[in-house]
mmCIF file of C-alpha atoms in Angstrom:
data_model
loop_
_atom_site.group_PDB
_atom_site.id
_atom_site.type_symbol
_atom_site.label_atom_id
_atom_site.label_comp_id
_atom_site.label_asym_id
_atom_site.label_seq_id
_atom_site.Cartn_x
_atom_site.Cartn_y
_atom_site.Cartn_z
ATOM 1 C CA UNK Y 1 -0.015 -0.131 -0.068
ATOM 2 C CA UNK Y 2 0.802 3.386 -0.532
ATOM 3 C CA UNK Y 3 1.613 4.985 2.907
ATOM 4 C CA UNK Y 4 0.107 8.442 1.340
ATOM 5 C CA UNK Y 5 -3.009 7.290 -0.204
ATOM 6 C CA UNK Y 6 -3.486 4.054 1.357
ATOM 7 C CA UNK Y 7 -3.639 2.198 -1.949
ATOM 8 C CA UNK Y 8 -2.108 -0.462 -2.960
ATOM 9 C CA UNK Y 9 1.746 0.515 -5.021
ATOM 10 C CA UNK Y 10 0.790 -0.045 -8.895
ATOM 11 C CA UNK Y 11 2.123 -3.398 -9.897
ATOM 12 C CA UNK Y 12 5.912 -3.593 -11.539
ATOM 13 C CA UNK Y 13 5.247 -4.324 -15.549
ATOM 14 C CA UNK Y 14 8.355 -6.313 -15.544
ATOM 15 C CA UNK Y 15 7.453 -8.501 -12.350
ATOM 16 C CA UNK Y 16 4.099 -8.772 -14.354
ATOM 17 C CA UNK Y 17 5.427 -9.971 -17.546
ATOM 18 C CA UNK Y 18 7.869 -12.756 -15.944
ATOM 19 C CA UNK Y 19 4.756 -13.961 -13.757
ATOM 20 C CA UNK Y 20 2.863 -14.165 -17.641
ATOM 21 C CA UNK Y 21 6.080 -16.143 -18.819
ATOM 22 C CA UNK Y 22 6.546 -18.277 -15.986
ATOM 23 C CA UNK Y 23 2.556 -19.275 -16.369
ATOM 24 C CA UNK Y 24 3.096 -19.670 -19.789
ATOM 25 C CA UNK Y 25 6.503 -21.815 -19.225
ATOM 26 C CA UNK Y 26 4.546 -23.802 -16.888
ATOM 27 C CA UNK Y 27 1.319 -24.336 -18.905
ATOM 28 C CA UNK Y 28 3.846 -25.194 -21.903
ATOM 29 C CA UNK Y 29 5.851 -28.233 -19.594
ATOM 30 C CA UNK Y 30 2.579 -29.377 -18.524
ATOM 31 C CA UNK Y 31 1.058 -29.781 -22.044
ATOM 32 C CA UNK Y 32 4.376 -31.799 -23.300
ATOM 33 C CA UNK Y 33 4.506 -34.243 -19.563
ATOM 34 C CA UNK Y 34 0.779 -35.210 -19.978
ATOM 35 C CA UNK Y 35 1.785 -36.012 -23.666
ATOM 36 C CA UNK Y 36 4.958 -37.497 -22.529
ATOM 37 C CA UNK Y 37 3.055 -39.637 -19.911
ATOM 38 C CA UNK Y 38 -0.028 -40.676 -22.562
ATOM 39 C CA UNK Y 39 2.530 -42.094 -24.740
ATOM 40 C CA UNK Y 40 3.701 -44.308 -22.095
ATOM 41 C CA UNK Y 41 -0.237 -45.172 -21.306
ATOM 42 C CA UNK Y 42 0.279 -42.828 -17.970
ATOM 43 C CA UNK Y 43 -1.902 -39.908 -16.788
ATOM 44 C CA UNK Y 44 -0.102 -37.238 -15.672
ATOM 45 C CA UNK Y 45 -0.273 -37.799 -11.652
ATOM 46 C CA UNK Y 46 1.521 -41.326 -12.951
ATOM 47 C CA UNK Y 47 4.216 -40.025 -14.638
ATOM 48 C CA UNK Y 48 5.114 -37.353 -11.922
ATOM 49 C CA UNK Y 49 4.702 -39.967 -9.201
ATOM 50 C CA UNK Y 50 7.027 -42.376 -10.989
ATOM 51 C CA UNK Y 51 9.330 -39.448 -11.688
ATOM 52 C CA UNK Y 52 9.907 -38.739 -8.071
ATOM 53 C CA UNK Y 53 10.575 -42.295 -7.194
ATOM 54 C CA UNK Y 54 12.842 -42.868 -10.049
ATOM 55 C CA UNK Y 55 14.815 -40.357 -7.629
ATOM 56 C CA UNK Y 56 14.569 -42.410 -4.718
ATOM 57 C CA UNK Y 57 11.951 -44.301 -2.668
ATOM 58 C CA UNK Y 58 9.543 -42.000 -0.645
ATOM 59 C CA UNK Y 59 6.458 -42.165 1.972
ATOM 60 C CA UNK Y 60 3.210 -41.870 0.793
ATOM 61 C CA UNK Y 61 2.567 -38.894 2.894
ATOM 62 C CA UNK Y 62 5.812 -37.427 1.186
ATOM 63 C CA UNK Y 63 4.297 -38.181 -1.828
ATOM 64 C CA UNK Y 64 0.923 -36.801 -1.439
ATOM 65 C CA UNK Y 65 2.725 -33.439 0.062
ATOM 66 C CA UNK Y 66 4.734 -33.283 -3.307
ATOM 67 C CA UNK Y 67 1.972 -34.250 -5.336
ATOM 68 C CA UNK Y 68 -0.376 -31.831 -3.549
ATOM 69 C CA UNK Y 69 -3.160 -34.400 -3.146
ATOM 70 C CA UNK Y 70 -4.499 -36.993 -0.600
ATOM 71 C CA UNK Y 71 -2.797 -39.538 0.594
ATOM 72 C CA UNK Y 72 -5.747 -41.835 -0.514
ATOM 73 C CA UNK Y 73 -5.115 -40.798 -4.341
ATOM 74 C CA UNK Y 74 -1.607 -41.609 -4.081
ATOM 75 C CA UNK Y 75 -2.398 -45.230 -2.531
ATOM 76 C CA UNK Y 76 -4.348 -45.695 -5.615
ATOM 77 C CA UNK Y 77 -1.901 -44.469 -7.833
ATOM 78 C CA UNK Y 78 0.853 -46.433 -6.559
ATOM 79 C CA UNK Y 79 -1.744 -49.605 -6.618
ATOM 80 C CA UNK Y 80 -1.849 -48.929 -10.395
ATOM 81 C CA UNK Y 81 1.831 -48.143 -11.123
ATOM 82 C CA UNK Y 82 2.369 -51.360 -9.019
ATOM 83 C CA UNK Y 83 -0.039 -53.395 -11.110
ATOM 84 C CA UNK Y 84 2.204 -52.928 -13.941
ATOM 85 C CA UNK Y 85 5.493 -53.502 -12.412
ATOM 86 C CA UNK Y 86 6.751 -49.883 -12.221
ATOM 87 C CA UNK Y 87 6.414 -49.243 -8.464
ATOM 88 C CA UNK Y 88 6.936 -51.648 -5.205
ATOM 89 C CA UNK Y 89 6.035 -50.750 -1.735
ATOM 90 C CA UNK Y 90 8.801 -52.124 0.735
ATOM 91 C CA UNK Y 91 9.010 -51.365 4.618
ATOM 92 C CA UNK Y 92 10.791 -48.353 5.658
ATOM 93 C CA UNK Y 93 14.221 -49.509 6.928
ATOM 94 C CA UNK Y 94 13.975 -46.270 9.573
ATOM 95 C CA UNK Y 95 10.587 -47.058 11.007
ATOM 96 C CA UNK Y 96 9.037 -50.379 9.978
ATOM 97 C CA UNK Y 97 5.807 -49.062 10.154
ATOM 98 C CA UNK Y 98 6.001 -47.035 7.244
ATOM 99 C CA UNK Y 99 5.715 -48.198 3.612
ATOM 100 C CA UNK Y 100 7.812 -46.442 1.175
ATOM 101 C CA UNK Y 101 6.792 -46.561 -2.721
ATOM 102 C CA UNK Y 102 9.681 -47.050 -4.831
ATOM 103 C CA UNK Y 103 10.544 -47.593 -8.718
ATOM 104 C CA UNK Y 104 11.613 -50.614 -9.713
ATOM 105 C CA UNK Y 105 14.314 -50.924 -12.605
ATOM 106 C CA UNK Y 106 11.385 -50.806 -15.342
ATOM 107 C CA UNK Y 107 10.187 -47.697 -13.614
ATOM 108 C CA UNK Y 108 13.165 -46.302 -13.589
ATOM 109 C CA UNK Y 109 13.883 -46.907 -17.367
ATOM 110 C CA UNK Y 110 10.248 -45.592 -17.798
ATOM 111 C CA UNK Y 111 11.096 -42.258 -15.891
ATOM 112 C CA UNK Y 112 14.105 -41.571 -17.600
ATOM 113 C CA UNK Y 113 12.154 -42.270 -21.059
ATOM 114 C CA UNK Y 114 9.551 -39.812 -19.880
ATOM 115 C CA UNK Y 115 12.404 -36.866 -18.922
ATOM 116 C CA UNK Y 116 13.992 -37.562 -22.649
ATOM 117 C CA UNK Y 117 10.915 -36.660 -24.044
ATOM 118 C CA UNK Y 118 10.473 -33.186 -22.203
ATOM 119 C CA UNK Y 119 12.559 -31.152 -24.621
ATOM 120 C CA UNK Y 120 10.291 -27.706 -24.925
ATOM 121 C CA UNK Y 121 13.007 -25.968 -23.296
ATOM 122 C CA UNK Y 122 16.283 -28.009 -24.387
ATOM 123 C CA UNK Y 123 16.560 -25.686 -27.647
ATOM 124 C CA UNK Y 124 16.158 -22.295 -25.760
ATOM 125 C CA UNK Y 125 18.258 -23.792 -22.585
ATOM 126 C CA UNK Y 126 21.207 -24.610 -25.451
ATOM 127 C CA UNK Y 127 21.100 -21.483 -26.622
ATOM 128 C CA UNK Y 128 22.352 -20.287 -22.836
ATOM 129 C CA UNK Y 129 25.888 -20.400 -22.124
ATOM 130 C CA UNK Y 130 26.700 -22.394 -19.198
ATOM 131 C CA UNK Y 131 26.888 -19.212 -16.670
ATOM 132 C CA UNK Y 132 23.320 -18.081 -17.987
ATOM 133 C CA UNK Y 133 22.182 -21.389 -16.959
ATOM 134 C CA UNK Y 134 23.428 -21.628 -13.832
ATOM 135 C CA UNK Y 135 22.217 -17.654 -13.392
ATOM 136 C CA UNK Y 136 18.538 -18.913 -14.488
ATOM 137 C CA UNK Y 137 18.254 -21.722 -12.155
ATOM 138 C CA UNK Y 138 19.747 -19.919 -9.280
ATOM 139 C CA UNK Y 139 17.142 -17.487 -9.606
ATOM 140 C CA UNK Y 140 14.461 -19.773 -9.811
ATOM 141 C CA UNK Y 141 15.545 -21.393 -6.668
ATOM 142 C CA UNK Y 142 15.491 -17.895 -4.811
ATOM 143 C CA UNK Y 143 11.924 -16.740 -6.344
ATOM 144 C CA UNK Y 144 10.909 -19.991 -5.234
ATOM 145 C CA UNK Y 145 12.736 -19.786 -1.772
ATOM 146 C CA UNK Y 146 13.981 -23.060 -1.367
ATOM 147 C CA UNK Y 147 17.226 -22.926 -0.440
ATOM 148 C CA UNK Y 148 18.163 -26.642 -0.985
ATOM 149 C CA UNK Y 149 20.127 -27.907 -4.073
ATOM 150 C CA UNK Y 150 17.778 -29.613 -6.601
ATOM 151 C CA UNK Y 151 14.545 -28.932 -4.115
ATOM 152 C CA UNK Y 152 11.836 -27.240 -6.285
ATOM 153 C CA UNK Y 153 9.109 -26.997 -3.693
ATOM 154 C CA UNK Y 154 8.585 -30.264 -4.359
ATOM 155 C CA UNK Y 155 7.558 -29.962 -7.969
ATOM 156 C CA UNK Y 156 10.265 -31.079 -10.131
ATOM 157 C CA UNK Y 157 8.706 -33.375 -13.092
#
C-alpha cells in the first residue's frame, strides 16, 4: 500500500511480465509432460509420481505432499503403477511401520524415457551459455525460496 494514499502500489510491469512468462512455461511443460505420459499409457499424475520415485523411495505421505493431493489418491496411483510393475512397496528401514513406494528397474527406465521426451526447453536453454543457465537456475531457486540444491518446492517433473 502507498503510505500516503492508503492504496496498493502499482504493479511492476516487468514483474507482471515475468509472472506471465513463468505461467506460460509451466503450461507448456505440463502439456508436453501429459503428452509424454500418454505415450507410455500413464496419466500425468502417474508420470509425476514415477519421476519422483525414480530419484529415491518415498513414504506415501511425502508423495501426497509433493503431488499436493490426498494420501488416498496416492494409494490408488501407486496401486496402478504397482500392477504394471513400475513401482513396489517396501518397509522403511528406519521405521518398519512406514511403507515406502519405490520405482522398480522398469519404472526407472520409464521415468528416464519420460524425462528424455520433455524437450520444450532443451533448445532455448542450449542457446544460453553455462553461466546464464546457472544464473537462471539460481534465480528460480531464489524465487521459489527453496534454499536446497535440487529442491524445487516439491515439484520437479
